[in-house]
Amino acid sequence: MSDPNCIFCNILTGDVPATVVDEDDRTIAFMDIAPATRGHALVIPRVHAPDLLSVDSEDLAAVAIASKRLAARAKERLGADGVNLLNSCGAAAWQTVFHFHVHVIPRYRDDPLRLPWVPGAGDPDEIAAAAQELARG
Ligand code: AMP
Ligand code: ZN
C-alpha cells in the first residue's frame, strides 16, 4: 500500500509537504518542485507501485483520467498552448522517483523545452526487425 522510504508515499501521508491541486479516490496531483514549465504537476496513484509495469491497471486508468483533467485546466486556466504527458519507466528512461507518476507539463509556444532526440529517417530493416519482436506472442 505504502512505502515509508518513498517520497511520494510520504506526500500522501502528509509527512512531506506538497501543493496538492487535484485528488480523487485513487489519485492525487501536486506541483513538481522543479518545474519544467509553469504549472508542471505530477499525478500519482494513492497505492504505491514503483513504475508503469507494476501499477494496478485501474490505478493507471485513474491516473490517465486525472492527467487529462489537469491538461484541460492547464489550457483553460494557465493559457497553455499544449501539454506533454510524460512517464519515465526505469532509471534508463530518466525515472528518479520510484512511485509511478505521470508528469503533466503545460507547454507554451515560446517555452525553452526541446525534443530530446533528433527526428530523422530510421533504417527500415531495423524498424521491421524491432516490430517483429514487439508483435510476438
Ligand atoms: P522522474 O524523474 O520522472 O521520476 O520524476 C520525478 C519528479 O519528482 C521530478 O520532476 C522531481 O522534480 C519531482 N519531485 C521530487 N521530489 C519532489 C517533492 N518532494 N515534491 C514535488 N516534486 C518532487
Ligand atoms: Zn510510494
mmCIF file of C-alpha atoms and ligand atoms in Angstrom:
data_model
loop_
_atom_site.group_PDB
_atom_site.id
_atom_site.type_symbol
_atom_site.label_atom_id
_atom_site.label_comp_id
_atom_site.label_asym_id
_atom_site.label_seq_id
_atom_site.Cartn_x
_atom_site.Cartn_y
_atom_site.Cartn_z
ATOM 1 C CA MET A 1 0.000 0.000 0.000
ATOM 2 C CA SER A 2 2.629 2.465 1.178
ATOM 3 C CA ASP A 3 6.444 2.509 1.283
ATOM 4 C CA PRO A 4 7.862 4.537 4.210
ATOM 5 C CA ASN A 5 11.043 5.173 2.205
ATOM 6 C CA CYS A 6 9.143 6.600 -0.768
ATOM 7 C CA ILE A 7 8.992 10.400 -1.023
ATOM 8 C CA PHE A 8 5.622 10.332 -2.796
ATOM 9 C CA CYS A 9 4.111 7.953 -0.195
ATOM 10 C CA ASN A 10 5.296 10.464 2.387
ATOM 11 C CA ILE A 11 3.469 13.200 0.489
ATOM 12 C CA LEU A 12 0.339 11.011 0.582
ATOM 13 C CA THR A 13 0.584 10.611 4.364
ATOM 14 C CA GLY A 14 1.221 14.333 4.827
ATOM 15 C CA ASP A 15 4.714 13.789 6.281
ATOM 16 C CA VAL A 16 6.276 15.642 3.339
ATOM 17 C CA PRO A 17 4.578 18.874 2.268
ATOM 18 C CA ALA A 18 3.244 19.279 -1.246
ATOM 19 C CA THR A 19 0.994 21.663 -3.101
ATOM 20 C CA VAL A 20 -1.939 19.445 -3.989
ATOM 21 C CA VAL A 21 -4.025 20.583 -6.948
ATOM 22 C CA ASP A 22 -6.345 17.637 -7.561
ATOM 23 C CA GLU A 23 -7.478 14.437 -5.870
ATOM 24 C CA ASP A 24 -9.934 11.605 -6.220
ATOM 25 C CA ASP A 25 -10.434 8.131 -4.739
ATOM 26 C CA ARG A 26 -7.394 6.654 -6.467
ATOM 27 C CA THR A 27 -5.082 9.584 -7.262
ATOM 28 C CA ILE A 28 -3.623 12.843 -6.117
ATOM 29 C CA ALA A 29 -1.847 15.514 -8.138
ATOM 30 C CA PHE A 30 0.642 18.045 -6.813
ATOM 31 C CA MET A 31 3.070 20.605 -8.156
ATOM 32 C CA ASP A 32 6.538 19.408 -9.190
ATOM 33 C CA ILE A 33 9.192 21.123 -7.026
ATOM 34 C CA ALA A 34 11.490 21.514 -10.048
ATOM 35 C CA PRO A 35 9.051 22.517 -12.788
ATOM 36 C CA ALA A 36 9.995 22.195 -16.442
ATOM 37 C CA THR A 37 7.438 24.892 -17.262
ATOM 38 C CA ARG A 38 4.862 26.964 -15.385
ATOM 39 C CA GLY A 39 2.187 24.655 -13.954
ATOM 40 C CA HIS A 40 4.171 21.374 -14.155
ATOM 41 C CA ALA A 41 2.315 18.864 -11.963
ATOM 42 C CA LEU A 42 2.626 15.177 -11.113
ATOM 43 C CA VAL A 43 -0.252 12.714 -10.891
ATOM 44 C CA ILE A 44 0.249 9.614 -8.755
ATOM 45 C CA PRO A 45 -1.850 6.673 -7.567
ATOM 46 C CA ARG A 46 -2.567 6.564 -3.825
ATOM 47 C CA VAL A 47 -1.323 2.964 -3.724
ATOM 48 C CA HIS A 48 2.446 2.611 -4.049
ATOM 49 C CA ALA A 49 3.704 0.924 -7.201
ATOM 50 C CA PRO A 50 7.266 1.527 -8.403
ATOM 51 C CA ASP A 51 6.578 2.063 -12.085
ATOM 52 C CA LEU A 52 4.407 1.664 -15.175
ATOM 53 C CA LEU A 53 4.954 -2.083 -15.351
ATOM 54 C CA SER A 54 3.843 -2.713 -11.774
ATOM 55 C CA VAL A 55 0.987 -0.241 -11.326
ATOM 56 C CA ASP A 56 -2.538 -1.659 -10.966
ATOM 57 C CA SER A 57 -4.476 -1.230 -14.228
ATOM 58 C CA GLU A 58 -7.385 0.598 -12.602
ATOM 59 C CA ASP A 59 -4.958 2.955 -10.892
ATOM 60 C CA LEU A 60 -3.267 3.509 -14.248
ATOM 61 C CA ALA A 61 -6.624 4.361 -15.817
ATOM 62 C CA ALA A 62 -7.439 6.730 -12.951
ATOM 63 C CA VAL A 63 -4.058 8.461 -13.322
ATOM 64 C CA ALA A 64 -4.666 8.859 -17.065
ATOM 65 C CA ILE A 65 -8.089 10.414 -16.461
ATOM 66 C CA ALA A 66 -6.718 12.752 -13.780
ATOM 67 C CA SER A 67 -3.874 13.732 -16.134
ATOM 68 C CA LYS A 68 -6.410 14.652 -18.811
ATOM 69 C CA ARG A 69 -8.329 16.742 -16.263
ATOM 70 C CA LEU A 70 -5.168 18.665 -15.360
ATOM 71 C CA ALA A 71 -4.153 19.050 -19.007
ATOM 72 C CA ALA A 72 -7.506 20.693 -19.722
ATOM 73 C CA ARG A 73 -7.070 23.024 -16.748
ATOM 74 C CA ALA A 74 -3.554 23.955 -17.895
ATOM 75 C CA LYS A 75 -5.003 25.105 -21.201
ATOM 76 C CA GLU A 76 -8.082 26.827 -19.741
ATOM 77 C CA ARG A 77 -6.568 28.443 -16.663
ATOM 78 C CA LEU A 78 -2.853 28.870 -17.377
ATOM 79 C CA GLY A 79 -3.228 29.672 -21.055
ATOM 80 C CA ALA A 80 -1.038 26.746 -22.108
ATOM 81 C CA ASP A 81 -0.793 26.246 -25.861
ATOM 82 C CA GLY A 82 -0.285 22.496 -25.455
ATOM 83 C CA VAL A 83 0.534 19.834 -22.880
ATOM 84 C CA ASN A 84 3.012 16.950 -22.649
ATOM 85 C CA LEU A 85 2.201 13.888 -20.551
ATOM 86 C CA LEU A 86 5.406 12.115 -19.616
ATOM 87 C CA ASN A 87 6.114 8.890 -17.789
ATOM 88 C CA SER A 88 9.604 7.561 -17.242
ATOM 89 C CA CYS A 89 9.788 3.820 -16.571
ATOM 90 C CA GLY A 90 13.169 2.770 -15.243
ATOM 91 C CA ALA A 91 16.390 4.618 -14.498
ATOM 92 C CA ALA A 92 17.491 4.242 -18.130
ATOM 93 C CA ALA A 93 14.355 6.183 -19.095
ATOM 94 C CA TRP A 94 15.155 9.017 -16.596
ATOM 95 C CA GLN A 95 12.942 7.757 -13.742
ATOM 96 C CA THR A 96 14.273 9.123 -10.445
ATOM 97 C CA VAL A 97 11.308 8.613 -8.095
ATOM 98 C CA PHE A 98 10.114 5.035 -7.984
ATOM 99 C CA HIS A 99 6.446 5.625 -7.244
ATOM 100 C CA PHE A 100 4.571 5.579 -10.555
ATOM 101 C CA HIS A 101 3.713 9.069 -11.759
ATOM 102 C CA VAL A 102 2.728 11.000 -14.831
ATOM 103 C CA HIS A 103 4.165 14.458 -15.446
ATOM 104 C CA VAL A 104 1.610 16.951 -16.754
ATOM 105 C CA ILE A 105 3.750 19.605 -18.405
ATOM 106 C CA PRO A 106 1.957 22.650 -19.784
ATOM 107 C CA ARG A 107 3.602 23.853 -22.992
ATOM 108 C CA TYR A 108 3.844 27.419 -24.227
ATOM 109 C CA ARG A 109 4.754 28.431 -27.769
ATOM 110 C CA ASP A 110 7.858 30.277 -26.560
ATOM 111 C CA ASP A 111 8.958 27.849 -23.820
ATOM 112 C CA PRO A 112 12.539 26.500 -23.866
ATOM 113 C CA LEU A 113 11.768 22.764 -23.945
ATOM 114 C CA ARG A 114 13.053 20.794 -26.924
ATOM 115 C CA LEU A 115 12.633 17.197 -28.086
ATOM 116 C CA PRO A 116 15.352 15.039 -26.504
ATOM 117 C CA TRP A 117 16.023 13.275 -29.808
ATOM 118 C CA VAL A 118 16.649 14.453 -33.359
ATOM 119 C CA PRO A 119 13.894 13.095 -35.617
ATOM 120 C CA GLY A 120 15.288 11.501 -38.740
ATOM 121 C CA ALA A 121 14.506 8.677 -41.127
ATOM 122 C CA GLY A 122 15.054 5.279 -39.498
ATOM 123 C CA ASP A 123 16.557 2.172 -41.084
ATOM 124 C CA PRO A 124 13.505 0.315 -42.485
ATOM 125 C CA ASP A 125 15.054 -3.125 -41.846
ATOM 126 C CA GLU A 126 15.792 -2.237 -38.229
ATOM 127 C CA ILE A 127 12.278 -0.848 -37.743
ATOM 128 C CA ALA A 128 10.818 -4.034 -39.210
ATOM 129 C CA ALA A 129 13.050 -6.248 -37.040
ATOM 130 C CA ALA A 130 12.034 -4.394 -33.871
ATOM 131 C CA ALA A 131 8.377 -4.561 -34.922
ATOM 132 C CA GLN A 132 8.634 -8.325 -35.336
ATOM 133 C CA GLU A 133 9.995 -8.677 -31.787
ATOM 134 C CA LEU A 134 7.303 -6.409 -30.369
ATOM 135 C CA ALA A 135 4.453 -8.135 -32.204
ATOM 136 C CA ARG A 136 5.411 -11.609 -30.962
ATOM 137 C CA GLY A 137 3.056 -13.594 -28.730
HETATM 138 P P1 AMP B 1 11.021 11.287 -12.614
HETATM 139 O O1 AMP B 1 12.437 11.783 -12.802
HETATM 140 O O2 AMP B 1 10.233 11.085 -13.883
HETATM 141 O O3 AMP B 1 10.996 10.083 -11.707
HETATM 142 O O4 AMP B 1 10.252 12.467 -11.893
HETATM 143 C C1 AMP B 1 10.369 12.762 -10.534
HETATM 144 C C2 AMP B 1 9.892 14.165 -10.350
HETATM 145 O O5 AMP B 1 9.559 14.346 -8.984
HETATM 146 C C3 AMP B 1 10.926 15.245 -10.700
HETATM 147 O O6 AMP B 1 10.409 16.100 -11.704
HETATM 148 C C4 AMP B 1 11.134 15.974 -9.370
HETATM 149 O O7 AMP B 1 11.320 17.354 -9.538
HETATM 150 C C5 AMP B 1 9.856 15.662 -8.629
HETATM 151 N N1 AMP B 1 9.959 15.672 -7.177
HETATM 152 C C6 AMP B 1 10.878 15.032 -6.405
HETATM 153 N N2 AMP B 1 10.624 15.240 -5.103
HETATM 154 C C7 AMP B 1 9.512 16.025 -5.054
HETATM 155 C C8 AMP B 1 8.743 16.598 -3.988
HETATM 156 N N3 AMP B 1 9.081 16.399 -2.700
HETATM 157 N N4 AMP B 1 7.660 17.345 -4.310
HETATM 158 C C9 AMP B 1 7.333 17.555 -5.599
HETATM 159 N N5 AMP B 1 8.001 17.043 -6.645
HETATM 160 C C10 AMP B 1 9.078 16.292 -6.384
HETATM 161 ZN ZN ZN B 2 5.341 5.430 -2.906
#
